[in-house]
Amino acid sequence: MNVLEPLVLAIVNTLFDVIPIAAILLFFQLFVLRRPLAHVKRTLLGIGYVVVGLALFLAGLEKALFPLGRLMAEALTHPALLGSAGSSWRDYGWVYAFAAAIGFATTVAEPALIAVSIKASEVSGGTITVWGLRIAVAIGVALGVALGTFRIVTGTPLHWYIIAGYVLVVIQTVFAPRLIIPLAYDSGGVTTSTVTVPLVAALGLGLASAVPGRSLLLDGFGLIAFASLFPIMSVMGYAQLGEWRARRAARLRQARALQDQPF
Amino acid sequence: MRQLLHDLLRSLGDSVRDLMPIVLVVAFFQLFVVRAPLPDLGGLLAGALLVVAGLTLFVRGLEMGLFPLGDTMAYGFARKGSVAWLLLFGFALGFGTTIAEPALTAIADEAAKVAAQGGAIAPSDAARSSYAYGLRLTVAFSVGAAVVLGVVRILKGWPIHWFIMAGYGGVVIMTALAPPEIIGIAYDSGGVTTSTVTVPLVTALGVGLAQSIRGRNPLLDGFGIIAFASLTPMIFVMAYGMAIG
């Protein structure tokens, strides 16, 4: 019984989420474009899959993973586990480790990121792989969230981190391969969605209330901002790494070709 | 029939692989760091099954429904050639999907509490809910504007990094001017506006537009709308905090 109730709730919520979108699409398709859709049945079935799939997904998360994740965020930030006073930032090792691990894991499961990766891989002709992009983004989120928890623990101002991050992004933009740049900027926005936000926000608020001297309002927010800034850097880094390896391989090939040449 | 079953099994396998990291992380920390047994193992497994089934259906529906729909509409608008309608569509899509976004509603309520405690607005329920509603309107408007800007950029083929840098400049300037309590919320609101249904649609729209306009590269010009949609709310929310405070 208690599985059914969140399920129904999730379907209703997802429908409310989808109805305004469907209304807008329908209006423009019927009254502005005035063209019948090509594969009406298939498209409608697909949208139905999206609604039901998203609802099942959210209900399952709400049933299983979110409560556990929230409990865990509380337990890890609890003074009992932090041991001796928790006065230095070094006492929070497990918190950083958990932040990085949960940031990575939730990003890999993020449906919006899967969607963007599929599109990017399709458009790039396979140069950007679905899995490669997702891992790159997940590494970025892991680093970002871990650094964000470090910020809450030390109580340093949020905007210095964000501004420093912006400067790094701008510098990387100059050097990164041109084609990756829009995708990298986009991946900052897509990472923080249905799976990541609830768990990461719970971690931030839990930590801000556990660390002595932190304000819930001033310090509890801002983790999501880290999670959406760092993937920009890691995706550009992923492309830079790929370019560097391709260049090195080309150089090696050239060197070998020179060696093989008879005198 | 066998092909269908094979496809289904493969996409189920993909979903299991996608979710494995979360399960491993949660189990590891629960068993070895918190050192407590997993509570309600049956419920956990049932939930995990739902999640796997849901993700499988979602990805399938994406490829069958949302992507082709976004593509078709992008081609439709490109063929119609009316920029005004296209921009109106972009604005409606951005505004309409954001105003109903549950994550935004949660953040707006939280921000209203902060504002009431900070003394920026009267500590009554009516003042709080009107503040929260105003904030939601502000963010939805800023996302609509972002999609319009993103579409104009695709049509013109302008390089994205100038926009992003200008946006960053805007965020930095606003950070210096806005009341400190709003900053964390403003930064977070940039991340939460783009929902799981909006992202695939907007991406398909952008890439479809770039593909149907001669001389545009889908990778270079098609992406970037989401980036705008996560940058503008930060600036607008800080502006809102200043205007009210």
Coordinates of C-alpha atoms in Angstrom, one line a residue:
Chain A
M1 CA 0.0 0.0 0.0
N2 CA 2.7 2.4 1.0
V3 CA 4.4 1.9 -2.4
L4 CA 1.2 2.9 -4.2
E5 CA 0.6 6.2 -2.5
P6 CA 3.9 7.9 -3.4
L7 CA 3.5 6.5 -6.9
V8 CA 0.2 8.1 -7.5
L9 CA 1.5 11.3 -6.0
A10 CA 4.5 11.2 -8.2
I11 CA 2.4 10.6 -11.4
V12 CA 0.1 13.6 -10.5
N13 CA 3.2 15.8 -9.8
T14 CA 4.8 14.9 -13.0
L15 CA 1.6 15.5 -14.9
F16 CA 1.4 19.0 -13.4
D17 CA 5.0 19.5 -14.5
V18 CA 4.3 18.3 -18.1
I19 CA 0.8 19.8 -18.7
P20 CA 2.0 23.5 -19.2
I21 CA 4.8 22.2 -21.6
A22 CA 2.3 20.1 -23.5
A23 CA -0.2 22.9 -23.8
I24 CA 2.5 25.3 -25.2
L25 CA 3.7 22.7 -27.7
L26 CA 0.2 21.8 -28.8
F27 CA -0.8 25.5 -29.2
F28 CA 2.2 26.3 -31.4
Q29 CA 2.0 23.1 -33.4
L30 CA -1.7 23.5 -34.1
F31 CA -2.2 27.2 -34.4
V32 CA 1.2 28.6 -35.5
L33 CA 2.9 25.9 -37.5
R34 CA -0.5 24.4 -38.5
R35 CA 1.1 21.1 -39.5
P36 CA 0.0 17.7 -38.4
L37 CA 2.6 15.8 -36.5
A38 CA 4.3 13.1 -38.5
H39 CA 4.1 10.2 -36.1
V40 CA 1.4 11.2 -33.7
K41 CA 0.9 7.8 -32.1
R42 CA 4.6 7.1 -31.6
T43 CA 5.2 10.6 -30.3
L44 CA 2.3 10.5 -27.9
L45 CA 3.4 7.1 -26.7
G46 CA 6.9 8.4 -26.1
I47 CA 5.6 11.3 -24.1
G48 CA 3.5 8.9 -22.1
Y49 CA 6.7 6.9 -21.4
V50 CA 8.5 10.0 -20.3
V51 CA 5.7 11.0 -17.8
V52 CA 5.2 7.5 -16.4
G53 CA 9.0 6.8 -16.4
L54 CA 9.8 10.0 -14.6
A55 CA 7.0 9.4 -12.0
L56 CA 8.3 5.8 -11.3
F57 CA 11.8 7.2 -11.1
L58 CA 10.9 9.9 -8.6
A59 CA 8.6 7.6 -6.6
G60 CA 11.4 5.0 -6.3
L61 CA 13.9 7.7 -5.2
E62 CA 11.5 9.1 -2.7
K63 CA 10.8 5.6 -1.4
A64 CA 14.3 4.3 -1.2
L65 CA 17.2 6.6 -1.8
F66 CA 16.2 10.1 -0.6
P67 CA 15.3 9.2 3.0
L68 CA 18.4 7.1 3.3
G69 CA 20.6 9.8 1.7
R70 CA 19.1 12.5 4.0
L71 CA 19.6 10.3 7.1
M72 CA 23.1 9.7 6.0
A73 CA 23.8 13.4 5.5
E74 CA 22.5 14.0 9.0
A75 CA 24.4 11.1 10.5
L76 CA 27.7 12.1 8.9
T77 CA 27.4 15.7 10.1
H78 CA 26.3 14.6 13.6
P79 CA 28.7 15.6 16.4
A80 CA 28.9 12.0 17.6
L81 CA 30.5 10.9 14.3
L82 CA 32.6 14.0 13.9
G83 CA 34.2 13.0 17.2
S84 CA 36.4 15.4 19.1
A85 CA 34.6 18.8 19.0
G86 CA 34.8 19.0 15.2
S87 CA 36.7 22.2 15.5
S88 CA 39.2 22.0 12.7
W89 CA 38.3 21.5 9.0
R90 CA 40.4 18.3 9.1
D91 CA 37.8 16.6 11.3
Y92 CA 35.4 16.5 8.5
G93 CA 37.2 14.0 6.2
W94 CA 34.2 11.7 5.8
V95 CA 31.9 14.6 5.0
Y96 CA 34.1 15.6 2.1
A97 CA 34.4 12.0 0.9
F98 CA 30.6 11.5 1.2
A99 CA 30.0 14.8 -0.6
A100 CA 32.3 13.8 -3.5
A101 CA 30.9 10.3 -3.7
I102 CA 27.2 11.3 -3.6
G103 CA 27.8 14.2 -6.1
F104 CA 29.4 11.7 -8.6
A105 CA 26.8 9.0 -8.1
T106 CA 23.7 11.2 -8.4
T107 CA 25.1 12.9 -11.5
V108 CA 25.6 9.6 -13.3
A109 CA 21.9 8.8 -12.7
E110 CA 20.6 12.3 -13.7
P111 CA 18.1 11.8 -16.5
A112 CA 18.5 15.3 -18.0
L113 CA 22.2 14.7 -18.3
I114 CA 21.6 11.4 -20.1
A115 CA 19.4 13.3 -22.5
V116 CA 22.0 15.9 -23.3
S117 CA 24.7 13.3 -23.6
I118 CA 22.7 11.3 -26.1
K119 CA 22.1 14.4 -28.2
A120 CA 25.8 15.5 -28.0
S121 CA 27.0 12.1 -29.0
E122 CA 24.6 11.9 -31.9
V123 CA 25.5 15.4 -33.2
S124 CA 29.3 15.0 -32.7
G125 CA 29.2 11.8 -34.7
G126 CA 30.5 9.8 -31.7
T127 CA 33.6 12.0 -31.0
I128 CA 31.9 12.8 -27.7
T129 CA 30.7 9.6 -26.1
V130 CA 27.6 9.4 -23.9
W131 CA 29.5 7.7 -21.2
G132 CA 32.6 10.0 -21.4
L133 CA 30.6 13.2 -21.1
R134 CA 28.7 11.9 -18.2
I135 CA 31.8 10.8 -16.3
A136 CA 33.4 14.1 -17.0
V137 CA 30.4 16.0 -15.6
A138 CA 30.1 13.7 -12.6
I139 CA 33.8 14.3 -11.7
G140 CA 33.1 18.0 -11.9
V141 CA 30.1 17.7 -9.6
A142 CA 32.1 15.5 -7.2
L143 CA 34.9 18.1 -6.9
G144 CA 32.4 21.0 -6.7
V145 CA 30.3 19.5 -3.9
A146 CA 33.3 18.4 -1.9
L147 CA 34.8 21.9 -2.2
G148 CA 31.4 23.4 -1.3
T149 CA 31.2 21.4 1.9
F150 CA 34.8 22.5 2.7
R151 CA 33.5 26.1 2.3
I152 CA 30.6 25.5 4.7
V153 CA 33.0 24.0 7.3
T154 CA 35.5 26.8 7.1
G155 CA 32.8 29.5 6.7
T156 CA 34.6 31.3 3.9
P157 CA 32.4 33.6 1.8
L158 CA 30.6 31.8 -1.1
H159 CA 31.2 34.5 -3.7
W160 CA 35.0 34.4 -3.6
Y161 CA 34.8 30.7 -4.7
I162 CA 32.3 31.4 -7.4
I163 CA 34.2 34.4 -8.8
A164 CA 37.5 32.4 -8.7
G165 CA 35.6 29.6 -10.5
Y166 CA 34.4 32.1 -13.2
V167 CA 37.9 33.3 -13.7
L168 CA 39.1 29.8 -14.3
V169 CA 36.3 29.1 -16.7
V170 CA 37.1 32.2 -18.7
I171 CA 40.8 31.2 -18.9
Q172 CA 39.9 27.6 -19.9
T173 CA 37.5 29.0 -22.6
V174 CA 40.5 30.6 -24.3
F175 CA 42.4 27.3 -24.5
A176 CA 39.7 24.6 -24.9
P177 CA 38.7 23.2 -28.3
R178 CA 36.1 25.6 -29.7
L179 CA 33.4 22.9 -30.3
I180 CA 33.2 21.8 -26.7
I181 CA 32.5 25.2 -25.2
P182 CA 28.7 25.5 -25.6
L183 CA 28.2 21.9 -24.4
A184 CA 30.5 22.6 -21.4
Y185 CA 28.5 25.6 -20.4
D186 CA 25.2 23.7 -20.8
S187 CA 26.4 20.8 -18.7
G188 CA 26.7 23.1 -15.8
G189 CA 22.9 23.7 -15.9
V190 CA 21.8 20.1 -16.5
T191 CA 23.6 18.4 -13.7
T192 CA 21.6 19.9 -11.0
S193 CA 18.2 18.4 -11.4
T194 CA 15.8 15.8 -10.0
V195 CA 18.4 13.4 -8.4
T196 CA 21.2 15.7 -7.3
V197 CA 19.4 18.7 -5.9
P198 CA 17.4 17.0 -3.0
L199 CA 20.4 15.1 -1.7
V200 CA 23.0 17.8 -2.1
A201 CA 20.7 20.5 -0.6
A202 CA 20.1 18.2 2.4
L203 CA 23.8 17.8 2.8
G204 CA 24.4 21.5 2.8
L205 CA 21.6 22.4 5.2
G206 CA 22.6 19.5 7.5
L207 CA 26.2 20.5 7.5
A208 CA 25.4 24.2 8.1
S209 CA 23.3 23.3 11.2
A210 CA 25.9 20.9 12.6
V211 CA 29.0 23.1 12.3
P212 CA 29.2 25.5 15.2
G213 CA 28.9 29.1 14.2
R214 CA 27.3 28.6 10.7
S215 CA 24.1 30.3 9.7
L216 CA 21.5 28.1 8.0
L217 CA 20.6 30.9 5.7
L218 CA 24.0 32.3 4.9
D219 CA 25.8 29.0 4.6
G220 CA 23.2 26.3 4.0
F221 CA 22.6 27.4 0.4
G222 CA 25.2 27.6 -2.3
L223 CA 26.1 23.9 -2.7
I224 CA 24.1 23.7 -5.9
A225 CA 26.0 26.6 -7.3
F226 CA 29.3 24.6 -6.8
A227 CA 27.7 21.6 -8.5
S228 CA 26.8 23.7 -11.5
L229 CA 30.1 25.5 -11.9
F230 CA 32.6 22.8 -11.7
P231 CA 31.3 20.5 -14.5
I232 CA 32.0 23.4 -16.9
M233 CA 35.6 23.1 -16.0
S234 CA 35.7 19.3 -16.0
V235 CA 34.0 19.1 -19.4
M236 CA 36.4 21.5 -21.0
G237 CA 39.2 19.6 -19.3
Y238 CA 37.9 16.4 -20.8
A239 CA 38.0 17.9 -24.3
Q240 CA 41.4 19.3 -23.7
L241 CA 42.7 16.0 -22.6
G242 CA 41.2 14.3 -25.7
E243 CA 42.8 16.9 -27.9
W244 CA 46.2 16.6 -26.2
R245 CA 46.1 12.8 -26.6
A246 CA 45.2 13.0 -30.2
R247 CA 48.0 15.5 -30.8
R248 CA 50.5 13.3 -29.0
A249 CA 49.4 10.2 -31.0
A250 CA 49.8 12.2 -34.2
R251 CA 53.3 13.3 -33.1
L252 CA 54.3 9.7 -32.2
R253 CA 53.0 8.5 -35.6
Q254 CA 55.0 11.1 -37.4
A255 CA 58.1 10.3 -35.4
R256 CA 57.7 6.6 -36.2
A257 CA 57.1 7.4 -39.9
L258 CA 60.4 9.3 -39.9
Q259 CA 62.3 6.5 -38.2
D260 CA 60.9 4.0 -40.7
Q261 CA 62.2 6.0 -43.6
P262 CA 65.1 4.4 -45.3
F263 CA 68.2 6.7 -45.6
Chain B
M1 CA 9.6 -9.9 -30.9
R2 CA 13.0 -11.2 -30.0
Q3 CA 14.5 -7.9 -31.1
L4 CA 12.1 -6.0 -28.9
L5 CA 12.9 -8.1 -25.9
H6 CA 16.6 -7.8 -26.6
D7 CA 16.3 -4.0 -26.8
L8 CA 14.3 -3.9 -23.6
L9 CA 16.8 -6.0 -21.7
R10 CA 19.7 -3.9 -22.9
S11 CA 18.1 -0.6 -21.8
L12 CA 17.2 -2.2 -18.5
G13 CA 20.9 -3.2 -18.1
D14 CA 21.9 0.4 -18.9
S15 CA 19.6 1.7 -16.2
V16 CA 21.0 -0.7 -13.7
R17 CA 24.5 0.4 -14.6
D18 CA 23.4 4.1 -14.2
L19 CA 22.1 3.6 -10.8
M20 CA 24.8 1.3 -9.5
P21 CA 27.0 4.2 -8.2
I22 CA 24.3 5.6 -6.0
V23 CA 23.5 2.2 -4.5
L24 CA 27.2 1.5 -3.8
V25 CA 27.8 4.9 -2.3
V26 CA 24.8 4.7 0.0
A27 CA 25.5 1.1 1.0
F28 CA 29.2 1.8 1.7
F29 CA 28.7 4.9 3.9
Q30 CA 25.8 3.3 5.7
L31 CA 27.7 0.0 6.5
F32 CA 31.2 1.2 7.0
V33 CA 31.1 4.8 8.1
V34 CA 27.8 5.4 9.9
R35 CA 28.1 1.6 10.8
A36 CA 24.3 1.1 11.0
P37 CA 22.4 -1.7 9.2
L38 CA 20.3 -0.7 6.1
P39 CA 16.8 0.1 7.4
D40 CA 13.9 -1.4 5.6
L41 CA 15.8 -3.5 3.1
G42 CA 12.5 -4.6 1.3
G43 CA 11.4 -1.0 0.8
L44 CA 14.8 -0.1 -0.5
L45 CA 14.8 -2.9 -3.1
A46 CA 11.2 -2.1 -4.2
G47 CA 12.3 1.6 -4.6
A48 CA 15.4 0.6 -6.6
L49 CA 13.2 -1.5 -8.9
L50 CA 10.9 1.4 -9.5
V51 CA 13.8 3.7 -10.2
V52 CA 15.3 1.2 -12.7
A53 CA 12.0 0.7 -14.5
G54 CA 11.3 4.5 -14.5
L55 CA 14.7 5.4 -15.9
T56 CA 14.4 2.8 -18.7
L57 CA 10.9 4.1 -19.7
F58 CA 12.1 7.7 -19.5
V59 CA 15.1 7.2 -21.9
R60 CA 12.9 5.2 -24.3
G61 CA 10.3 7.9 -24.3
L62 CA 12.9 10.5 -24.8
E63 CA 14.0 8.9 -28.1
M64 CA 10.5 8.2 -29.2
G65 CA 8.7 11.3 -28.1
L66 CA 10.5 14.4 -26.8
F67 CA 13.6 14.4 -29.2
P68 CA 11.6 13.9 -32.4
L69 CA 9.0 16.5 -31.2
G70 CA 11.7 19.1 -30.5
D71 CA 13.3 18.4 -33.9
T72 CA 10.0 18.6 -35.8
M73 CA 9.1 21.9 -34.2
A74 CA 12.5 23.3 -34.9
Y75 CA 12.3 22.3 -38.6
G76 CA 8.7 23.6 -38.7
F77 CA 9.7 27.1 -37.4
A78 CA 12.7 27.2 -39.7
R79 CA 10.5 26.4 -42.7
K80 CA 7.9 28.9 -41.6
G81 CA 10.6 31.5 -41.4
S82 CA 8.8 33.7 -38.9
V83 CA 11.3 34.9 -36.3
A84 CA 8.7 36.6 -34.2
W85 CA 6.7 33.4 -33.7
L86 CA 9.8 31.4 -33.0
L87 CA 10.9 33.9 -30.3
L88 CA 7.4 33.9 -28.8
F89 CA 7.6 30.1 -28.7
G90 CA 11.0 30.2 -27.0
F91 CA 9.7 32.6 -24.4
A92 CA 6.6 30.6 -23.7
L93 CA 8.6 27.4 -23.4
G94 CA 11.0 29.0 -20.9
F95 CA 8.5 30.9 -18.9
G96 CA 5.8 28.2 -18.9
T97 CA 8.1 25.4 -17.8
T98 CA 9.8 27.4 -15.0
I99 CA 6.8 28.9 -13.3
A100 CA 5.5 25.4 -12.5
E101 CA 8.8 24.0 -11.5
P102 CA 8.5 22.5 -7.9
A103 CA 12.2 23.0 -7.1
L104 CA 11.7 26.7 -7.8
T105 CA 8.6 26.9 -5.6
A106 CA 10.6 25.4 -2.7
I107 CA 13.5 27.9 -3.2
A108 CA 11.1 30.8 -3.4
D109 CA 9.4 29.9 -0.2
E110 CA 12.7 29.6 1.5
A111 CA 13.8 33.0 0.2
A112 CA 10.6 34.6 1.5
K113 CA 11.4 33.3 5.0
V114 CA 14.9 34.8 4.7
A115 CA 13.5 38.1 3.6
A116 CA 11.0 38.2 6.4
Q117 CA 13.7 37.4 9.0
G118 CA 16.0 40.0 7.6
G119 CA 13.2 42.6 7.9
A120 CA 13.1 43.3 4.1
I121 CA 9.3 42.5 4.0
A122 CA 6.6 42.4 6.7
P123 CA 6.6 39.2 8.7
S124 CA 3.1 38.2 7.7
D125 CA 2.0 35.3 5.6
A126 CA 0.5 37.5 2.9
A127 CA 3.7 39.5 2.5
R128 CA 5.7 36.3 2.4
S129 CA 3.6 34.6 -0.3
S130 CA 3.5 37.7 -2.4
Y131 CA 7.3 37.9 -2.2
A132 CA 7.6 34.2 -3.1
Y133 CA 5.3 34.6 -6.0
G134 CA 7.1 37.7 -7.3
L135 CA 10.4 35.8 -7.1
R136 CA 8.9 32.9 -9.1
L137 CA 7.6 35.3 -11.7
T138 CA 11.1 36.9 -11.9
V139 CA 12.9 33.7 -12.4
A140 CA 10.4 32.4 -14.9
F141 CA 10.7 35.7 -16.9
S142 CA 14.4 35.4 -16.8
V143 CA 14.4 31.9 -18.1
G144 CA 12.0 32.9 -20.9
A145 CA 14.4 35.8 -21.8
A146 CA 17.3 33.4 -21.7
V147 CA 15.7 31.0 -24.2
V148 CA 14.9 34.0 -26.5
L149 CA 18.5 35.2 -26.3
G150 CA 19.7 31.6 -26.9
V151 CA 17.5 31.3 -30.0
V152 CA 18.7 34.7 -31.4
R153 CA 22.3 33.6 -30.8
I154 CA 21.7 30.5 -32.9
L155 CA 20.0 32.4 -35.7
K156 CA 22.8 34.9 -35.8
G157 CA 25.6 32.4 -35.2
W158 CA 27.2 34.6 -32.5
P159 CA 30.0 32.9 -30.4
I160 CA 28.6 31.9 -27.0
H161 CA 31.6 32.9 -24.8
W162 CA 31.0 36.7 -25.1
F163 CA 27.5 36.2 -23.7
I164 CA 28.7 33.9 -20.9
M165 CA 31.5 36.4 -19.9
A166 CA 29.0 39.3 -19.9
G167 CA 26.7 37.1 -17.8
Y168 CA 29.5 36.4 -15.4
G169 CA 30.3 40.1 -15.2
G170 CA 26.7 40.8 -14.4
V171 CA 26.7 38.1 -11.6
V172 CA 29.9 39.6 -10.1
I173 CA 28.6 43.1 -10.2
M174 CA 25.2 42.1 -8.7
T175 CA 27.0 40.1 -6.0
A176 CA 28.7 43.3 -4.8
L177 CA 25.4 45.2 -4.7
A178 CA 22.8 42.7 -3.5
P179 CA 22.0 42.0 0.1
P180 CA 24.2 39.1 1.4
E181 CA 21.2 36.9 2.5
I182 CA 19.9 36.6 -1.1
I183 CA 23.2 35.6 -2.6
G184 CA 23.3 31.9 -1.7
I185 CA 19.7 31.5 -2.9
A186 CA 20.3 33.5 -6.1
Y187 CA 23.3 31.3 -6.9
D188 CA 21.3 28.1 -6.3
S189 CA 18.3 29.3 -8.3
G190 CA 20.4 29.2 -11.4
G191 CA 20.9 25.5 -11.0
V192 CA 17.3 24.4 -10.2
T193 CA 15.4 26.1 -13.0
T194 CA 16.1 23.6 -15.7
S195 CA 13.9 20.5 -15.2
T196 CA 14.2 17.0 -16.6
V197 CA 11.4 17.6 -19.2
T198 CA 12.6 21.0 -20.3
V199 CA 16.2 20.1 -20.9
P200 CA 15.7 17.5 -23.6
L201 CA 13.1 19.7 -25.3
V202 CA 15.2 22.8 -25.3
T203 CA 18.3 20.9 -26.4
A204 CA 16.4 19.2 -29.3
L205 CA 15.0 22.6 -30.3
G206 CA 18.5 24.3 -30.3
V207 CA 20.2 21.5 -32.1
G208 CA 17.3 21.1 -34.6
L209 CA 17.4 24.9 -35.3
A210 CA 21.2 24.8 -35.9
Q211 CA 20.8 21.8 -38.2
S212 CA 18.1 23.4 -40.3
I213 CA 19.9 26.7 -40.8
R214 CA 22.6 26.7 -43.4
G215 CA 26.0 27.4 -42.2
R216 CA 25.4 26.6 -38.5
N217 CA 27.2 23.8 -36.7
P218 CA 24.9 21.8 -34.4
L219 CA 27.6 21.3 -31.8
L220 CA 28.9 24.9 -31.9
D221 CA 25.6 26.7 -32.3
G222 CA 22.9 24.2 -31.1
F223 CA 24.0 23.9 -27.5
G224 CA 24.1 26.8 -25.0
I225 CA 20.4 27.7 -24.3
I226 CA 20.5 25.8 -21.0
A227 CA 23.7 27.7 -20.1
F228 CA 21.8 31.0 -20.5
A229 CA 18.8 29.7 -18.6
S230 CA 21.0 28.9 -15.6
L231 CA 22.9 32.2 -15.7
T232 CA 20.1 34.8 -16.0
P233 CA 18.1 33.7 -12.9
M234 CA 21.1 34.5 -10.7
I235 CA 21.2 38.1 -11.9
F236 CA 17.5 38.6 -11.8
V237 CA 17.1 37.1 -8.4
M238 CA 19.7 39.4 -6.9
A239 CA 18.1 42.3 -8.7
Y240 CA 14.8 41.3 -7.1
G241 CA 16.4 41.1 -3.7
M242 CA 17.7 44.6 -4.2
A243 CA 14.5 46.0 -5.5
I244 CA 12.5 44.7 -2.5
G245 CA 15.1 45.2 0.2

